[in-house]
XYZ file of C-alpha atoms in Angstrom:
739
model
C 7.581 -29.405 28.090
C 7.785 -28.403 24.320
C 10.904 -30.510 23.795
C 9.371 -33.750 25.240
C 6.090 -33.010 22.908
C 8.583 -32.719 19.982
C 10.231 -35.935 20.893
C 6.901 -37.905 21.222
C 5.676 -36.472 18.042
C 8.856 -37.613 16.379
C 8.560 -41.251 17.848
C 4.886 -41.403 16.695
C 5.865 -40.284 13.148
C 8.684 -42.672 13.080
C 6.351 -45.680 14.237
C 3.688 -44.524 11.617
C 6.285 -44.272 8.728
C 7.857 -47.686 9.478
C 4.644 -49.847 10.339
C 2.455 -48.030 7.740
C 4.357 -46.317 4.826
C 7.401 -48.473 4.393
C 5.310 -51.553 5.059
C 2.537 -50.703 2.693
C 3.357 -53.512 0.278
C 2.512 -55.991 3.037
C -0.840 -54.455 3.720
C -1.593 -54.199 -0.008
C -0.545 -57.836 -0.447
C -3.070 -58.980 2.408
C -5.852 -56.911 0.596
C -5.401 -58.971 -2.527
C -5.375 -62.278 -0.707
C -1.471 -62.717 -1.077
C -0.128 -66.215 -1.225
C 2.561 -67.546 0.968
C 5.865 -68.780 -0.746
C 5.112 -72.207 1.091
C 2.310 -72.593 -1.551
C 4.895 -72.955 -4.114
C 5.636 -70.871 -7.405
C 3.141 -70.702 -10.224
C 3.342 -72.856 -13.304
C 5.628 -71.004 -15.718
C 7.186 -71.671 -19.002
C 10.754 -70.558 -20.088
C 11.426 -68.486 -23.422
C 13.831 -70.187 -26.028
C 16.649 -67.826 -24.577
C 16.839 -69.468 -21.263
C 17.944 -72.886 -20.373
C 17.398 -74.583 -17.056
C 20.636 -76.143 -15.611
C 20.452 -79.320 -13.584
C 21.247 -77.321 -10.387
C 18.135 -75.504 -10.878
C 19.715 -71.902 -12.095
C 18.912 -70.514 -15.528
C 21.422 -69.690 -18.315
C 20.882 -66.982 -20.773
C 21.452 -68.384 -24.219
C 19.697 -65.689 -26.128
C 18.973 -62.229 -24.467
C 16.345 -61.406 -27.181
C 14.195 -64.267 -25.711
C 15.162 -64.672 -22.285
C 11.803 -64.450 -20.245
C 9.801 -66.526 -18.001
C 6.131 -66.526 -18.447
C 3.068 -67.239 -15.943
C -0.565 -66.925 -15.878
C -2.033 -64.525 -13.357
C -5.603 -66.047 -13.707
C -7.152 -62.635 -14.947
C -7.046 -61.611 -11.216
C -5.973 -58.151 -9.904
C -1.871 -58.314 -10.118
C -0.491 -56.247 -7.261
C 2.999 -57.786 -6.751
C 5.106 -60.725 -8.374
C 7.647 -62.480 -6.205
C 10.706 -63.796 -7.971
C 12.036 -66.866 -6.133
C 15.942 -66.930 -6.241
C 17.725 -70.210 -5.801
C 19.631 -72.946 -7.765
C 23.085 -73.571 -8.936
C 24.859 -74.369 -12.125
C 25.411 -77.566 -13.798
C 28.140 -78.698 -11.527
C 27.659 -76.310 -8.769
C 30.955 -74.479 -9.063
C 29.932 -71.739 -11.729
C 29.742 -68.034 -10.548
C 26.194 -66.824 -10.369
C 25.487 -63.120 -11.101
C 24.843 -61.419 -7.622
C 22.712 -58.684 -9.288
C 20.101 -59.421 -11.808
C 18.364 -56.987 -13.831
C 14.868 -57.808 -14.786
C 11.666 -56.319 -16.657
C 8.080 -56.954 -15.970
C 5.775 -57.087 -19.033
C 1.990 -57.722 -18.704
C -0.718 -58.770 -21.211
C -4.252 -57.975 -20.900
C -7.101 -60.580 -21.446
C -7.835 -61.282 -25.176
C -4.922 -58.879 -26.117
C -1.791 -59.387 -28.067
C 0.528 -56.529 -26.950
C 2.668 -56.633 -23.905
C 2.653 -53.586 -21.590
C 5.927 -52.725 -19.641
C 5.102 -52.857 -15.832
C 8.499 -51.879 -14.420
C 12.077 -52.767 -14.031
C 14.059 -53.954 -10.857
C 17.338 -55.360 -9.746
C 17.258 -58.654 -7.900
C 20.016 -58.749 -5.354
C 20.706 -60.465 -2.028
C 18.287 -58.525 0.068
C 14.840 -60.325 0.220
C 12.868 -57.228 -0.360
C 14.117 -56.884 -3.879
C 12.376 -60.192 -4.790
C 8.962 -58.343 -4.898
C 8.165 -56.564 -8.122
C 5.120 -54.139 -8.171
C 2.769 -53.772 -11.016
C 3.470 -50.267 -12.282
C 1.381 -50.295 -15.414
C -2.273 -49.735 -15.998
C -3.247 -53.223 -16.800
C -4.685 -54.043 -13.482
C -5.981 -57.588 -14.124
C -3.500 -59.254 -16.776
C -4.016 -62.565 -18.144
C -0.353 -63.274 -18.302
C 2.855 -61.950 -16.741
C 6.146 -62.221 -18.404
C 9.698 -61.584 -16.538
C 12.449 -60.675 -18.880
C 16.025 -61.478 -17.489
C 17.992 -58.449 -19.009
C 21.468 -59.740 -18.760
C 24.291 -60.797 -21.321
C 24.660 -64.110 -23.260
C 25.884 -66.831 -20.970
C 24.956 -65.207 -17.731
C 23.845 -67.737 -14.967
C 20.979 -66.443 -12.738
C 19.634 -67.964 -9.810
C 15.834 -67.853 -10.449
C 13.727 -70.763 -9.685
C 10.146 -69.565 -10.133
C 7.590 -66.928 -9.747
C 4.622 -66.234 -7.384
C 1.801 -64.176 -8.493
C 0.373 -62.032 -5.648
C 2.387 -63.083 -2.958
C 2.227 -62.138 0.775
C 4.780 -59.452 1.294
C 6.176 -59.984 4.537
C 6.055 -57.329 7.490
C 9.521 -56.089 8.170
C 11.079 -53.512 10.618
C 14.643 -52.353 9.626
C 16.691 -51.137 12.239
C 18.805 -49.130 9.862
C 16.039 -47.467 8.393
C 14.578 -46.591 12.002
C 17.977 -45.407 13.037
C 18.214 -43.087 10.136
C 14.678 -41.594 10.618
C 15.582 -41.185 14.452
C 18.801 -39.331 13.451
C 16.672 -36.992 11.144
C 14.293 -36.372 13.917
C 16.998 -35.459 16.272
C 18.566 -32.939 13.854
C 15.247 -31.444 13.340
C 14.401 -31.145 16.948
C 17.815 -29.601 17.665
C 17.248 -26.792 15.268
C 13.609 -25.996 15.900
C 13.182 -22.371 16.141
C 12.646 -22.468 19.768
C 15.369 -25.030 20.693
C 17.640 -24.358 23.612
C 20.662 -24.467 21.394
C 19.853 -21.310 19.869
C 19.931 -19.674 23.427
C 23.476 -21.042 24.502
C 26.173 -18.676 23.787
C 29.049 -20.263 21.771
C 32.176 -20.695 24.273
C 35.166 -22.463 22.822
C 36.833 -22.461 26.292
C 33.836 -24.523 27.697
C 34.997 -28.139 28.373
C 31.354 -29.409 27.702
C 31.274 -27.742 24.466
C 34.573 -29.023 23.280
C 33.701 -32.420 24.278
C 30.704 -32.195 22.234
C 32.730 -31.168 19.400
C 34.942 -33.977 19.693
C 32.192 -36.566 20.173
C 30.712 -35.189 16.752
C 34.123 -35.875 15.146
C 34.594 -39.235 16.481
C 32.375 -40.972 13.847
C 34.519 -39.468 11.009
C 37.753 -40.888 12.750
C 36.220 -44.213 13.135
C 34.951 -44.471 9.592
C 38.638 -43.328 8.417
C 40.147 -45.939 10.660
C 37.836 -48.666 9.570
C 38.422 -47.825 5.947
C 42.194 -47.850 6.289
C 42.068 -51.293 8.061
C 39.701 -52.841 5.322
C 41.552 -51.324 2.443
C 45.057 -52.456 3.753
C 43.702 -56.115 4.552
C 41.953 -56.600 1.123
C 43.942 -54.292 -1.178
C 44.223 -55.405 -4.902
C 45.972 -52.848 -7.109
C 43.473 -51.475 -9.884
C 44.804 -52.091 -13.196
C 42.295 -52.544 -16.103
C 43.157 -53.453 -19.665
C 41.241 -54.643 -22.441
C 42.812 -55.502 -25.852
C 42.594 -52.595 -28.242
C 41.977 -50.129 -25.512
C 43.559 -47.876 -23.112
C 45.134 -49.142 -19.787
C 43.379 -47.900 -16.828
C 45.848 -47.733 -13.783
C 44.246 -46.235 -10.693
C 47.525 -46.624 -8.623
C 49.270 -43.441 -9.843
C 50.340 -42.312 -6.602
C 51.626 -45.505 -5.610
C 53.831 -45.499 -8.669
C 54.905 -42.009 -8.009
C 56.033 -43.023 -4.393
C 57.871 -45.648 -5.984
C 59.532 -43.034 -8.299
C 60.436 -40.823 -5.373
C 62.048 -43.627 -3.425
C 64.111 -44.711 -6.449
C 65.352 -41.399 -7.114
C 64.163 -41.021 -10.621
C 61.807 -38.418 -12.246
C 59.750 -40.999 -14.386
C 57.541 -43.759 -13.505
C 58.648 -47.392 -13.902
C 55.900 -48.270 -16.493
C 56.283 -50.161 -19.953
C 56.258 -47.862 -22.814
C 54.875 -48.991 -26.187
C 57.482 -48.652 -28.919
C 55.113 -47.221 -31.319
C 54.126 -44.559 -28.940
C 57.701 -43.636 -28.170
C 58.570 -43.152 -31.849
C 55.453 -41.278 -32.555
C 56.043 -37.720 -33.723
C 53.002 -36.500 -31.905
C 52.080 -39.132 -29.336
C 49.316 -36.790 -27.928
C 47.164 -37.081 -31.109
C 44.250 -38.817 -30.494
C 44.259 -40.333 -34.101
C 47.725 -41.648 -33.637
C 46.876 -43.378 -30.278
C 43.806 -44.957 -31.707
C 45.884 -46.322 -34.794
C 48.371 -47.816 -32.199
C 45.704 -49.575 -30.127
C 44.102 -50.956 -33.224
C 47.427 -52.505 -34.114
C 47.906 -53.904 -30.828
C 50.433 -51.760 -29.632
C 50.172 -51.011 -25.881
C 49.910 -50.389 -23.195
C 48.948 -46.789 -23.393
C 48.033 -45.553 -19.855
C 44.883 -43.144 -19.591
C 45.301 -39.858 -17.711
C 49.170 -40.356 -17.298
C 51.528 -37.916 -18.715
C 53.858 -38.988 -21.326
C 57.027 -36.996 -22.255
C 60.159 -38.044 -24.166
C 59.588 -41.843 -23.968
C 58.737 -42.071 -20.459
C 55.481 -42.075 -18.312
C 55.081 -39.385 -15.660
C 52.184 -38.288 -13.067
C 51.085 -34.762 -13.654
C 49.302 -34.766 -10.188
C 50.964 -33.105 -7.301
C 53.649 -35.232 -5.726
C 53.266 -33.973 -2.214
C 50.651 -36.744 -1.289
C 53.001 -39.325 -2.468
C 55.803 -37.958 -0.695
C 53.880 -37.630 2.777
C 51.866 -40.801 2.661
C 52.464 -43.334 -0.082
C 56.273 -43.258 0.137
C 56.569 -43.657 4.026
C 54.136 -46.401 3.762
C 56.287 -48.188 1.123
C 59.465 -47.712 3.107
C 57.990 -48.817 6.452
C 56.229 -52.183 5.044
C 59.699 -52.659 3.470
C 60.834 -53.630 6.984
C 58.553 -56.392 7.227
C 57.883 -57.360 3.471
C 60.704 -57.572 0.738
C 60.209 -54.391 -1.323
C 57.381 -52.961 0.726
C 53.686 -52.729 -0.013
C 51.688 -50.038 -1.924
C 49.273 -47.868 0.159
C 45.827 -48.338 -1.055
C 44.539 -45.180 -2.487
C 41.111 -45.232 -0.812
C 42.905 -45.606 2.532
C 44.916 -42.437 1.859
C 41.943 -40.481 0.716
C 39.972 -41.554 3.977
C 42.805 -40.261 5.988
C 42.800 -36.859 4.200
C 39.110 -36.451 4.290
C 38.893 -37.070 7.892
C 41.635 -34.514 8.419
C 39.723 -31.911 6.134
C 36.513 -32.714 8.218
C 38.456 -31.646 11.421
C 40.409 -28.726 10.330
C 37.472 -27.230 8.408
C 35.141 -27.489 11.212
C 37.975 -25.997 13.584
C 38.359 -23.306 10.858
C 34.884 -22.269 10.721
C 34.485 -22.176 14.522
C 37.339 -19.872 14.815
C 35.924 -17.479 12.136
C 32.535 -17.297 13.693
C 34.427 -16.722 17.078
C 36.342 -13.976 15.675
C 33.737 -12.337 13.397
C 30.350 -13.140 14.971
C 31.227 -13.004 18.816
C 27.558 -13.106 19.756
C 26.772 -16.296 18.026
C 24.859 -19.150 19.587
C 25.957 -22.709 19.843
C 23.000 -23.577 17.611
C 24.037 -21.011 14.989
C 27.528 -22.381 14.990
C 26.368 -25.967 14.656
C 24.130 -25.077 11.869
C 26.811 -23.194 10.032
C 29.027 -26.232 10.496
C 26.523 -28.548 8.907
C 26.000 -25.977 6.049
C 29.868 -26.002 5.547
C 30.217 -29.792 5.582
C 27.586 -30.314 2.927
C 28.149 -26.979 0.924
C 31.893 -27.879 0.573
C 31.025 -31.080 -1.129
C 32.515 -33.211 1.744
C 29.989 -35.968 0.385
C 31.611 -36.234 -2.965
C 35.089 -36.782 -1.256
C 33.591 -39.466 0.921
C 32.654 -41.724 -1.903
C 35.023 -40.568 -4.648
C 38.233 -42.234 -3.391
C 40.544 -42.856 -6.319
C 43.486 -41.178 -7.221
C 41.756 -38.214 -8.912
C 40.342 -37.033 -5.531
C 43.803 -37.270 -3.896
C 44.882 -33.702 -4.785
C 41.572 -32.091 -3.766
C 41.510 -34.012 -0.549
C 45.245 -32.907 0.377
C 44.732 -29.490 -0.711
C 41.542 -28.792 1.073
C 43.186 -30.230 4.348
C 46.177 -28.000 3.882
C 44.131 -24.970 3.105
C 41.833 -25.119 6.037
C 44.621 -26.037 8.290
C 46.639 -22.967 7.203
C 43.866 -20.640 7.651
C 43.109 -21.996 10.900
C 46.773 -21.392 12.068
C 46.585 -17.776 10.514
C 43.432 -16.895 12.467
C 45.065 -18.260 15.629
C 48.433 -16.290 15.078
C 46.920 -13.030 16.663
C 46.614 -13.380 20.315
C 44.190 -10.926 22.047
C 44.440 -10.299 25.779
C 41.697 -12.360 27.414
C 38.991 -10.502 29.282
C 37.875 -11.469 32.737
C 35.159 -9.720 34.752
C 34.711 -6.914 32.179
C 38.432 -6.006 32.226
C 41.506 -7.138 30.387
C 43.611 -9.467 32.630
C 47.318 -9.833 32.473
C 49.010 -12.393 30.214
C 49.580 -15.657 31.757
C 51.479 -18.754 30.826
C 48.468 -20.732 29.769
C 47.855 -17.883 26.993
C 50.735 -19.584 24.971
C 52.732 -16.549 24.256
C 55.732 -18.561 23.256
C 57.313 -17.233 19.852
C 54.963 -14.316 19.869
C 55.988 -10.602 19.057
C 54.696 -7.917 21.351
C 52.814 -5.447 19.228
C 52.684 -1.847 20.744
C 49.099 -2.208 21.612
C 49.461 -3.899 24.811
C 46.377 -6.314 24.370
C 47.537 -7.904 20.966
C 50.291 -10.307 20.211
C 51.394 -12.006 17.004
C 52.669 -15.537 17.027
C 55.266 -15.866 14.404
C 55.312 -19.794 14.562
C 51.565 -20.013 13.920
C 51.895 -17.293 10.996
C 54.907 -19.526 9.534
C 53.056 -22.826 9.863
C 49.851 -21.454 8.172
C 51.855 -20.144 5.207
C 53.651 -23.570 4.996
C 50.511 -25.496 4.814
C 48.905 -23.119 2.375
C 52.212 -22.972 0.240
C 52.195 -26.933 0.246
C 49.108 -26.795 -1.809
C 51.423 -26.231 -4.812
C 52.485 -29.831 -4.339
C 48.835 -31.087 -4.627
C 46.146 -28.928 -6.413
C 47.938 -25.857 -7.588
C 44.529 -23.722 -7.747
C 44.548 -23.790 -4.200
C 47.468 -21.518 -3.644
C 44.860 -18.559 -4.268
C 43.723 -19.185 -0.655
C 46.953 -17.245 0.294
C 45.322 -13.992 -0.715
C 42.854 -14.397 2.235
C 45.927 -13.247 4.255
C 44.989 -9.756 3.263
C 41.632 -9.509 5.095
C 42.872 -11.704 7.944
C 45.895 -9.657 8.728
C 44.720 -6.330 7.490
C 45.290 -4.370 10.736
C 49.002 -5.948 11.036
C 49.486 -5.103 7.447
C 48.452 -1.505 7.828
C 50.382 -1.047 11.005
C 53.469 -2.728 9.591
C 53.395 -0.457 6.615
C 53.589 2.456 9.134
C 56.293 0.755 11.143
C 58.401 0.250 7.979
C 58.085 3.963 7.036
C 59.644 5.152 10.628
C 63.241 5.252 11.173
C 63.186 5.705 15.061
C 61.500 3.677 17.759
C 57.901 4.590 18.683
C 57.577 6.979 21.684
C 55.196 6.104 24.571
C 52.698 8.681 23.266
C 52.814 7.214 19.851
C 52.092 3.748 21.160
C 48.886 4.850 23.062
C 47.490 6.809 20.186
C 47.719 4.200 17.578
C 45.176 1.272 17.937
C 47.829 -1.119 16.604
C 51.314 -0.249 15.725
C 54.285 -2.354 15.036
C 58.103 -1.453 15.387
C 60.112 -1.538 12.294
C 62.387 -4.306 13.854
C 59.132 -6.529 14.280
C 58.085 -5.768 10.856
C 61.297 -7.200 9.475
C 60.501 -10.414 11.502
C 57.019 -10.655 10.102
C 57.620 -10.697 6.488
C 60.195 -13.666 6.579
C 57.826 -15.622 8.727
C 54.895 -15.091 6.428
C 56.956 -15.587 2.961
C 59.800 -17.711 3.638
C 57.781 -21.173 4.337
C 56.101 -20.453 0.770
C 59.584 -20.277 -0.885
C 60.842 -23.162 0.976
C 57.989 -25.200 -0.458
C 57.944 -23.619 -3.967
C 61.656 -23.936 -4.711
C 61.787 -27.747 -4.679
C 58.674 -28.163 -6.661
C 59.799 -25.927 -9.210
C 63.190 -27.747 -9.315
C 61.307 -31.169 -9.610
C 59.226 -29.774 -12.471
C 62.546 -28.716 -14.302
C 64.034 -32.313 -13.466
C 60.991 -33.975 -15.178
C 60.016 -31.555 -18.055
C 62.820 -29.026 -18.354
C 60.862 -26.146 -17.167
C 60.208 -25.067 -13.501
C 56.737 -23.869 -14.618
C 55.698 -27.117 -16.424
C 53.663 -29.228 -14.235
C 52.939 -31.788 -16.676
C 49.273 -31.052 -17.518
C 49.916 -30.461 -21.385
C 51.638 -33.828 -21.597
C 48.547 -36.121 -20.214
C 47.035 -38.737 -22.416
C 43.323 -37.752 -22.558
C 40.536 -37.159 -24.883
C 42.258 -34.104 -26.767
C 45.621 -33.013 -27.578
C 46.264 -30.366 -24.924
C 49.119 -29.044 -26.674
C 46.948 -27.927 -29.655
C 43.621 -27.650 -27.940
C 42.145 -24.186 -27.021
C 38.961 -24.218 -24.984
C 35.977 -22.276 -26.405
C 35.051 -18.951 -24.620
C 31.699 -19.218 -25.700
C 30.989 -22.157 -23.378
C 31.978 -20.221 -20.326
C 28.328 -18.797 -19.511
C 26.851 -22.311 -19.898
C 29.507 -23.859 -17.613
C 29.001 -21.328 -14.974
C 25.380 -21.909 -15.063
C 25.918 -25.884 -14.917
C 28.343 -25.567 -12.036
C 25.928 -23.328 -10.013
C 22.140 -23.902 -11.069
C 21.863 -27.130 -13.033
C 18.522 -28.467 -11.701
C 18.286 -31.957 -10.400
C 16.916 -34.486 -13.001
C 14.419 -36.997 -11.760
C 14.109 -40.766 -12.337
C 11.590 -43.472 -11.947
C 13.865 -45.922 -10.464
C 15.713 -45.548 -7.023
C 17.292 -43.388 -6.004
C 14.802 -41.176 -8.096
C 17.484 -38.808 -9.384
C 19.989 -39.252 -12.004
C 23.007 -37.769 -13.511
C 22.178 -35.859 -16.678
C 24.770 -34.693 -19.479
C 25.036 -30.871 -20.025
C 24.698 -29.625 -23.445
C 27.225 -27.276 -24.618
C 27.232 -24.920 -27.967
C 30.848 -26.010 -28.631
C 32.484 -29.300 -27.774
C 34.373 -29.334 -24.561
C 35.069 -32.087 -21.861
C 32.085 -32.305 -19.821
C 30.935 -35.185 -17.464
C 27.352 -35.634 -16.437
C 26.462 -34.025 -13.145
C 23.789 -34.532 -10.533
C 23.082 -30.724 -10.138
C 24.619 -27.266 -9.638
C 26.107 -26.349 -6.353
C 23.054 -24.047 -5.416
C 20.753 -26.594 -6.709
C 22.244 -29.230 -4.500
C 22.697 -27.117 -1.319
C 20.206 -24.360 -1.569
C 21.389 -23.085 2.043
C 24.510 -21.486 0.346
C 22.224 -19.394 -1.753
C 20.089 -18.410 1.157
C 23.075 -17.613 3.104
C 24.577 -15.472 0.538
C 21.258 -13.839 0.134
C 21.185 -12.704 3.777
C 24.110 -10.422 3.159
C 21.641 -8.137 1.403
C 19.906 -7.199 4.683
C 21.261 -4.555 6.722
C 20.443 -6.366 10.049
C 22.863 -9.067 8.965
C 25.429 -6.933 7.047
C 26.063 -4.139 9.572
C 27.106 -6.324 12.424
C 29.557 -8.030 10.227
C 30.909 -4.829 9.063
C 31.597 -3.928 12.765
C 33.752 -6.949 13.249
C 35.677 -6.411 9.896
C 34.063 -9.586 8.408
C 32.892 -7.939 5.351
C 36.435 -7.563 3.712
C 37.005 -11.259 4.384
C 33.767 -12.331 2.784
C 34.355 -10.164 -0.284
C 37.688 -11.886 -0.925
C 36.130 -15.321 -0.287
C 33.422 -14.657 -2.897
C 35.838 -12.848 -5.330
C 38.221 -15.874 -5.137
C 35.507 -18.362 -5.538
C 34.110 -16.444 -8.634
C 37.553 -16.288 -10.064
C 38.527 -20.000 -9.585
C 34.944 -20.924 -10.795
C 35.534 -18.912 -14.114
C 39.169 -20.375 -14.409
C 38.235 -24.072 -13.682
C 35.293 -23.928 -16.030
C 37.243 -22.424 -18.893
C 40.367 -24.522 -18.562
C 38.767 -27.909 -17.253
C 35.315 -27.983 -18.698
C 32.587 -29.619 -16.551
C 33.485 -32.365 -13.973
C 31.797 -32.741 -10.710
C 35.027 -32.639 -8.886
C 36.111 -29.443 -10.207
C 33.358 -27.968 -8.058
C 35.667 -28.513 -5.080
C 37.908 -25.711 -6.360
C 35.472 -23.096 -5.382
C 32.715 -24.854 -3.223
C 34.702 -24.760 -0.106
C 35.305 -20.907 -0.247
C 31.627 -20.403 -0.733
C 30.675 -22.618 1.958
C 33.125 -20.676 4.283
C 31.475 -17.498 3.185
C 28.009 -18.945 3.768
C 28.862 -19.699 7.532
C 29.237 -16.311 8.738
C 25.831 -14.692 7.559
C 24.172 -17.674 8.747
C 25.767 -17.470 12.183
C 24.949 -13.814 12.461
C 21.241 -14.320 11.229
C 20.227 -17.402 13.129
C 22.024 -16.571 16.313
C 20.339 -14.820 19.242
C 19.852 -11.180 18.259
C 17.713 -8.889 20.608
C 17.039 -6.413 17.930
C 15.321 -9.062 15.575
C 11.666 -9.400 16.131
C 11.061 -13.128 17.396
C 8.651 -14.129 14.629
C 11.144 -13.075 11.843
C 13.750 -15.018 13.371
C 11.596 -18.230 13.810
C 10.401 -18.069 10.190
C 13.899 -17.661 9.056
C 15.129 -20.535 10.982
C 12.396 -22.810 9.621
C 13.228 -21.861 6.067
C 17.109 -22.366 6.889
C 16.231 -25.780 8.364
C 14.216 -26.764 5.176
C 17.072 -25.787 3.003
C 19.697 -27.598 5.016
C 17.479 -30.778 5.165
C 17.236 -30.817 1.352
C 20.856 -30.140 1.082
C 21.542 -33.463 3.312
C 19.025 -35.298 1.331
C 20.870 -34.460 -1.927
C 24.185 -35.542 -0.184
C 22.630 -38.884 0.499
C 21.339 -39.332 -3.028
C 24.710 -38.175 -4.485
C 26.299 -41.029 -2.512
C 23.625 -43.607 -3.640
C 24.176 -42.849 -7.219
C 27.927 -43.277 -7.056
C 27.394 -46.562 -5.021
C 25.115 -48.288 -7.476
C 25.956 -52.037 -7.817
C 27.385 -52.196 -4.208
C 25.534 -54.185 -1.428
C 24.727 -50.749 0.448
C 23.060 -49.399 -2.594
C 21.028 -52.644 -2.929
C 20.190 -52.534 0.704
C 18.672 -49.064 0.695
C 17.064 -49.745 -2.604
C 15.124 -52.613 -1.057
C 13.347 -50.346 1.273
C 11.562 -48.797 -1.647
C 11.611 -51.734 -4.178
C 7.946 -52.624 -3.755
C 6.496 -49.074 -3.924
């Protein structure tokens, strides 16, 4: 009954928002006696900076005088409609698809013009309506400025004062509100999800999980098809400037197939002969003299271009695609970087989700299905998955691959320990379906250890050395995950004789010395097998196994001489974690803001710190201070794992901030670890617990839900800020254009 009331209340709210709030411009225009477009545009005159072409379009001849002016007849001006249409002189000229405009108003008898707002005209009809955002309610004249460069062609045919804004129902907007409503209803404090026990063996729960993963797989498949079908290599060069080539992994794949260490890219003679090609001044002089190309963010060493990014994605994705397509196309095709990014991000979404479910199953055995689902949403937002969704250039590929491999490795490690299943309150005998192939029998009869899973997990985490090297630190998580095995193994190695039957029953977990000798190679040998070829590859390219090429990159400073200032570190840590969001008057009402530092260091503007963007992470970690949350986690030995997760994230945060400065993508070095750490206390605190008072639990769930919704909102906003200028951005912006 309560659920049906929530559904009806949500439906009523959606109707109210769609018909009243989002269509408020329509009702306002009716109140001012809005005119229909059929009545024709108001008389207008062009500024000296605009020229009307025979086809009806306008050409900007002087941006300082490019305006259209009309009289508003001193009536209240609520909206101004820009009529779009027209063509160039011969109909073949290319018109601007997005036109930036500014509205100015002049009061009766006044001489000064008052700014009344800016907007961007696009293909969406809603973008044609500009609202008066000034304090001049009854202007005598309105002037629309065309804020575009000289020579631009814009399809603007006229203006309508106080138009009748049409009533419009947007299915996409309604669907989005319905999705948010469904999310809220699902996680209301008394929702049934909180009372369903998490059961990873349930077919129904497994089906629900795969249905939730299906949209990500469909998105990745669609992206791959679209990118492959319309791929154009990204290579941007302007005279006197650097060359920006975003096909770095494609070039690296060609190098691997050709069997040489350097990239097949042209080298400027002056750069090859320069005594210090990493000097910014030297490079600027070469560019000014017309010597090029000089590739930005590529490594340059002894007269050749290299990639300092990890080669493993090129080896596993880009090179096989080139080789496969060479069977049909002479020379093969280059795999589009966004397609590779989509594959890796979809893989991480799956492996990261499976990892968190396995963590909750192991360390929070009494968790509810609602708590697990809530923790999953927290993990996906807190790990900055949104950034990976819209950042699909070669910079993101090492992060995509590393996070995928790291979460896959931990998932395999957590599944290596096989505990005898319990049936009817008693441990039942091992069965064939328990998948014991390759497992060592530990002397505690209810425990087995799968060596293939252990080795596969080590291989996956060791492979991060070939992607983003900082993620190899995830290997330290083996200490808390396998703490019982490590302790038992150390005891076994100190024994010279096999254990007696009495010894086996006294110890909770013991391992024979022979078994210990098998565990160590299974855990360490895969890492060695990955590391040795990578170190040899470094020596082949740069003469040293430990030289990954970072110091040879062509970037804003000479990394061979530059030393990061330690005084910036506290500021950088603050920005990475707590930088507040900066508002904006224009859609999407937030903006990226540069972070000032005491001493110069590389810093890119960011939207906000990790805890500012996803406050649910801060709430989850704060829950560890409460005894009722911490003590159950101590009983399941989750606290050592949480301590390592938090310690690793702090160390990687400090290292990344000091060495790399401030960059939103560097947040990925530590955000996933924090998001994993947040999942366990959330699952423990929000799940069903008979010892917790009902009111306290309901309040906590409401606070957590509010924090999660805010984090989801910032995810959407961060995507929109990155998509500005694309059709999707214009479509969403049109929903708010007339407000």
